[in-house]
PDB file of C-alpha atoms in Angstrom:
ATOM      1  CA  UNK E 863     -17.741  41.410 -27.368  1.00 50.00           C
ATOM      2  CA  UNK E 864     -16.185  40.674 -30.652  1.00 59.00           C
ATOM      3  CA  UNK E 865     -17.358  37.609 -32.458  1.00 65.00           C
ATOM      4  CA  UNK E 866     -14.773  34.968 -33.236  1.00 62.00           C
ATOM      5  CA  UNK E 867     -14.510  33.623 -36.709  1.00 65.00           C
ATOM      6  CA  UNK E 868     -15.033  29.944 -37.363  1.00 64.00           C
ATOM      7  CA  UNK E 869     -11.313  29.492 -37.997  1.00 62.00           C
ATOM      8  CA  UNK E 870     -10.368  30.988 -34.618  1.00 63.00           C
ATOM      9  CA  UNK E 871     -12.851  28.761 -32.773  1.00 62.00           C
ATOM     10  CA  UNK E 872     -11.557  25.504 -34.266  1.00 65.00           C
ATOM     11  CA  UNK E 873      -7.895  26.447 -34.296  1.00 65.00           C
ATOM     12  CA  UNK E 874      -5.670  24.379 -32.005  1.00 58.00           C
ATOM     13  CA  UNK E 875      -3.209  26.527 -30.118  1.00 60.00           C
ATOM     14  CA  UNK E 876       0.174  24.917 -29.610  1.00 56.00           C
ATOM     15  CA  UNK E 877       2.465  26.368 -26.969  1.00 56.00           C
ATOM     16  CA  UNK E 878       5.281  28.252 -28.645  1.00 63.00           C
ATOM     17  CA  UNK E 879       8.027  26.633 -26.579  1.00 70.00           C
ATOM     18  CA  UNK E 880       7.810  22.851 -26.464  1.00 74.00           C
ATOM     19  CA  UNK E 881      10.854  21.564 -24.625  1.00 78.00           C
ATOM     20  CA  UNK E 882      12.025  18.161 -25.755  1.00 83.00           C
ATOM     21  CA  UNK E 883      13.290  15.579 -23.300  1.00 88.00           C
ATOM     22  CA  UNK E 884      16.885  16.214 -22.177  1.00 88.00           C
ATOM     23  CA  UNK E 885      17.711  12.562 -22.953  1.00 88.00           C
ATOM     24  CA  UNK E 886      16.830  13.150 -26.640  1.00 85.00           C
ATOM     25  CA  UNK E 887      14.276  10.375 -26.750  1.00 87.00           C
ATOM     26  CA  UNK E 888      11.934  12.455 -28.933  1.00 83.00           C
ATOM     27  CA  UNK E 889       9.142  13.081 -26.445  1.00 84.00           C
ATOM     28  CA  UNK E 890       8.322  16.398 -24.831  1.00 84.00           C
ATOM     29  CA  UNK E 891       9.821  17.155 -21.455  1.00 84.00           C
ATOM     30  CA  UNK E 892       8.103  18.571 -18.428  1.00 83.00           C
ATOM     31  CA  UNK E 893       9.700  21.247 -16.226  1.00 81.00           C
ATOM     32  CA  UNK E 894       8.349  19.448 -13.153  1.00 82.00           C
ATOM     33  CA  UNK E 895      10.404  16.366 -14.079  1.00 84.00           C
ATOM     34  CA  UNK E 896      13.659  18.231 -14.847  1.00 84.00           C
ATOM     35  CA  UNK E 897      12.709  18.607 -18.549  1.00 85.00           C
ATOM     36  CA  UNK E 898      12.492  14.830 -18.991  1.00 87.00           C
ATOM     37  CA  UNK E 899       9.608  12.809 -20.356  1.00 89.00           C
ATOM     38  CA  UNK E 900       7.755  10.624 -17.883  1.00 86.00           C
ATOM     39  CA  UNK E 901       9.485   7.423 -19.009  1.00 88.00           C
ATOM     40  CA  UNK E 902      13.021   8.855 -18.705  1.00 91.00           C
ATOM     41  CA  UNK E 903      12.215  10.475 -15.354  1.00 87.00           C
ATOM     42  CA  UNK E 904      10.903   7.271 -13.785  1.00 88.00           C
ATOM     43  CA  UNK E 905      13.917   5.350 -15.154  1.00 89.00           C
ATOM     44  CA  UNK E 906      16.346   7.867 -13.659  1.00 88.00           C
ATOM     45  CA  UNK E 907      14.476   7.878 -10.339  1.00 86.00           C
ATOM     46  CA  UNK E 908      14.608   4.081 -10.074  1.00 85.00           C
ATOM     47  CA  UNK E 909      18.313   4.121 -11.023  1.00 85.00           C
ATOM     48  CA  UNK E 910      18.997   6.663  -8.270  1.00 83.00           C
ATOM     49  CA  UNK E 911      17.159   4.502  -5.714  1.00 81.00           C
ATOM     50  CA  UNK E 912      19.137   1.440  -6.806  1.00 80.00           C
ATOM     51  CA  UNK E 913      22.399   3.387  -6.514  1.00 79.00           C
ATOM     52  CA  UNK E 914      21.485   4.460  -2.968  1.00 76.00           C
ATOM     53  CA  UNK E 915      20.712   0.866  -2.021  1.00 71.00           C
ATOM     54  CA  UNK E 916      23.991  -0.287  -3.596  1.00 69.00           C
ATOM     55  CA  UNK E 917      25.939   2.329  -1.643  1.00 66.00           C
ATOM     56  CA  UNK E 918      24.361   1.071   1.572  1.00 60.00           C
ATOM     57  CA  UNK E 919      25.328  -2.537   0.802  1.00 60.00           C
ATOM     58  CA  UNK E 920      28.918  -1.581  -0.030  1.00 57.00           C
ATOM     59  CA  UNK E 921      29.267   0.436   3.190  1.00 52.00           C
ATOM     60  CA  UNK E 922      28.210  -2.633   5.213  1.00 51.00           C
ATOM     61  CA  UNK E 923      30.965  -4.757   3.620  1.00 48.00           C
ATOM     62  CA  UNK E 924      33.793  -2.668   5.112  1.00 46.00           C
ATOM     63  CA  UNK E 925      36.200  -5.019   6.888  1.00 43.00           C
ATOM     64  CA  UNK E 926      38.589  -4.331   9.759  1.00 44.00           C
ATOM     65  CA  UNK E 927      37.911  -3.352  13.353  1.00 44.00           C
ATOM     66  CA  UNK E 928      39.044   0.304  13.258  1.00 43.00           C
ATOM     67  CA  UNK E 929      37.520   1.055   9.867  1.00 42.00           C
ATOM     68  CA  UNK E 930      34.252  -0.565  10.919  1.00 44.00           C
ATOM     69  CA  UNK E 931      34.082   1.520  14.105  1.00 41.00           C
ATOM     70  CA  UNK E 932      34.765   4.731  12.162  1.00 43.00           C
ATOM     71  CA  UNK E 933      32.129   4.028   9.513  1.00 43.00           C
ATOM     72  CA  UNK E 934      29.440   3.139  12.055  1.00 44.00           C
ATOM     73  CA  UNK E 935      30.121   6.273  14.096  1.00 43.00           C
ATOM     74  CA  UNK E 936      30.086   8.442  10.959  1.00 44.00           C
ATOM     75  CA  UNK E 937      26.588   7.273   9.940  1.00 46.00           C
ATOM     76  CA  UNK E 938      23.761   9.272  11.387  1.00 47.00           C
ATOM     77  CA  UNK E 939      20.635   7.440  12.600  1.00 49.00           C
ATOM     78  CA  UNK E 940      18.374   9.592  10.372  1.00 50.00           C
ATOM     79  CA  UNK E 941      20.339   8.708   7.231  1.00 48.00           C
ATOM     80  CA  UNK E 942      20.384   5.012   8.079  1.00 48.00           C
ATOM     81  CA  UNK E 943      16.616   4.973   8.717  1.00 50.00           C
ATOM     82  CA  UNK E 944      15.915   6.810   5.455  1.00 48.00           C
ATOM     83  CA  UNK E 945      18.041   4.398   3.427  1.00 47.00           C
ATOM     84  CA  UNK E 946      16.438   1.391   5.116  1.00 49.00           C
ATOM     85  CA  UNK E 947      12.971   2.709   4.241  1.00 51.00           C
ATOM     86  CA  UNK E 948      13.981   2.921   0.570  1.00 50.00           C
ATOM     87  CA  UNK E 949      15.025  -0.719   0.675  1.00 51.00           C
ATOM     88  CA  UNK E 950      11.774  -1.841   2.357  1.00 55.00           C
ATOM     89  CA  UNK E 951       9.432  -0.638  -0.402  1.00 56.00           C
ATOM     90  CA  UNK E 952       7.118  -3.605  -0.790  1.00 59.00           C
ATOM     91  CA  UNK E 953       3.644  -3.875  -2.245  1.00 67.00           C
ATOM     92  CA  UNK E 954       1.121  -6.136  -0.631  1.00 72.00           C
ATOM     93  CA  UNK E 955      -0.625  -8.372  -3.147  1.00 78.00           C
ATOM     94  CA  UNK E 956      -4.140  -9.262  -2.044  1.00 88.00           C
ATOM     95  CA  UNK E 957      -4.608 -12.972  -2.636  1.00 92.00           C
ATOM     96  CA  UNK E 958      -7.128 -15.492  -1.356  1.00 92.00           C
ATOM     97  CA  UNK E 959      -5.654 -17.617   1.429  1.00 90.00           C
ATOM     98  CA  UNK E 960      -7.527 -20.657   0.124  1.00 90.00           C
ATOM     99  CA  UNK E 961      -6.784 -20.678  -3.603  1.00 92.00           C
ATOM    100  CA  UNK E 962      -4.156 -17.878  -3.933  1.00 92.00           C
ATOM    101  CA  UNK E 963      -6.323 -16.060  -6.502  1.00 93.00           C
ATOM    102  CA  UNK E 964      -5.877 -12.287  -6.719  1.00 93.00           C
ATOM    103  CA  UNK E 965      -8.890 -10.659  -5.101  1.00 92.00           C
ATOM    104  CA  UNK E 966      -8.060  -6.943  -5.387  1.00 88.00           C
ATOM    105  CA  UNK E 967     -10.702  -4.762  -3.752  1.00 89.00           C
ATOM    106  CA  UNK E 968     -13.331  -7.513  -3.597  1.00 90.00           C
ATOM    107  CA  UNK E 969     -11.579  -9.618  -0.954  1.00 92.00           C
ATOM    108  CA  UNK E 970     -13.317 -10.601   2.258  1.00 92.00           C
ATOM    109  CA  UNK E 971     -11.413 -10.412   5.542  1.00 92.00           C
ATOM    110  CA  UNK E 972     -12.482 -13.228   7.865  1.00 92.00           C
ATOM    111  CA  UNK E 973     -12.468 -13.034  11.660  1.00 91.00           C
ATOM    112  CA  UNK E 974      -9.556 -15.443  11.649  1.00 91.00           C
ATOM    113  CA  UNK E 975      -7.537 -12.654  10.006  1.00 90.00           C
ATOM    114  CA  UNK E 976      -7.080 -14.107   6.521  1.00 91.00           C
ATOM    115  CA  UNK E 977      -8.265 -12.684   3.201  1.00 92.00           C
ATOM    116  CA  UNK E 978     -10.542 -14.755   0.969  1.00 93.00           C
ATOM    117  CA  UNK E 979     -12.240 -14.606  -2.422  1.00 93.00           C
ATOM    118  CA  UNK E 980     -16.032 -14.838  -2.808  1.00 92.00           C
ATOM    119  CA  UNK E 981     -15.853 -18.624  -3.017  1.00 92.00           C
ATOM    120  CA  UNK E 982     -13.842 -19.167   0.186  1.00 91.00           C
ATOM    121  CA  UNK E 983     -15.247 -16.382   2.358  1.00 90.00           C
ATOM    122  CA  UNK E 984     -17.565 -18.625   4.384  1.00 91.00           C
ATOM    123  CA  UNK E 985     -16.189 -20.512   7.383  1.00 89.00           C
ATOM    124  CA  UNK E 986     -17.217 -23.901   6.041  1.00 90.00           C
ATOM    125  CA  UNK E 987     -15.309 -23.244   2.777  1.00 90.00           C
ATOM    126  CA  UNK E 988     -11.924 -22.584   4.414  1.00 90.00           C
ATOM    127  CA  UNK E 989     -10.043 -23.854   7.436  1.00 89.00           C
ATOM    128  CA  UNK E 990     -11.189 -21.129   9.831  1.00 90.00           C
ATOM    129  CA  UNK E 991      -9.364 -20.992  13.139  1.00 90.00           C
ATOM    130  CA  UNK E 992     -11.819 -18.550  14.741  1.00 92.00           C
ATOM    131  CA  UNK E 993     -14.023 -20.114  17.435  1.00 92.00           C
ATOM    132  CA  UNK E 994     -17.486 -18.688  16.807  1.00 92.00           C
ATOM    133  CA  UNK E 995     -19.139 -20.679  19.635  1.00 94.00           C
ATOM    134  CA  UNK E 996     -16.840 -19.301  22.321  1.00 95.00           C
ATOM    135  CA  UNK E 997     -17.137 -15.770  20.935  1.00 94.00           C
ATOM    136  CA  UNK E 998     -20.946 -16.085  20.947  1.00 95.00           C
ATOM    137  CA  UNK E 999     -21.014 -17.364  24.513  1.00 95.00           C
ATOM    138  CA  UNK E1000     -18.785 -14.500  25.673  1.00 94.00           C
ATOM    139  CA  UNK E1001     -20.970 -11.937  23.893  1.00 95.00           C
ATOM    140  CA  UNK E1002     -24.144 -13.323  25.482  1.00 94.00           C
ATOM    141  CA  UNK E1003     -22.534 -13.413  28.928  1.00 92.00           C
ATOM    142  CA  UNK E1004     -21.295  -9.847  28.533  1.00 92.00           C
ATOM    143  CA  UNK E1005     -24.639  -8.459  27.297  1.00 93.00           C
ATOM    144  CA  UNK E1006     -26.873 -10.429  29.693  1.00 91.00           C
ATOM    145  CA  UNK E1007     -25.410 -10.335  33.192  1.00 85.00           C
ATOM    146  CA  UNK E1008     -26.811 -12.720  35.801  1.00 83.00           C
ATOM    147  CA  UNK E1009     -29.444 -11.019  37.941  1.00 83.00           C
ATOM    148  CA  UNK E1010     -29.856 -12.323  41.494  1.00 84.00           C
ATOM    149  CA  UNK E1011     -32.493 -10.988  43.819  1.00 84.00           C
ATOM    150  CA  UNK E1012     -31.491  -9.988  47.316  1.00 85.00           C
ATOM    151  CA  UNK E1013     -32.457 -12.447  50.003  1.00 84.00           C
ATOM    152  CA  UNK E1014     -35.491 -11.521  52.025  1.00 83.00           C
ATOM    153  CA  UNK E1015     -34.932 -11.560  55.746  1.00 84.00           C
ATOM    154  CA  UNK E1016     -37.966 -12.963  57.585  1.00 83.00           C
ATOM    155  CA  UNK E1017     -38.831 -11.684  61.002  1.00 78.00           C
TER     156      UNK E1017
END
């Protein structure tokens, strides 16, 4: 093996063909994002989603009986479902049900079904609707069935 010189070891190799963003913003583009930088690509993707949602809203505003019947029969169920899914993109924000503080990954889900922070996770610290006494009684009854001995017949 040939030994590398110190200059070759520390030399930074730049790709010979750096493609700039097609929107001329000055950043380098990526072939995976249609030769756009990440910022331009995400902006164009959100604009395309907004245009699709706008087209759906305008198609619902068609007035007239015959035109309305034609437009509803022309829409396929797959296309309508796909467009409705785009409109339903919604992120769930995890907040404490007691104080509305963001809890993130450290939230505690109570048996009543609500999410709480560390301060409100105990049943005496929030208005818990879960009946622990009834649940305990049912668990004991289920795990410990009543045992009755058979009656002895005397002769």
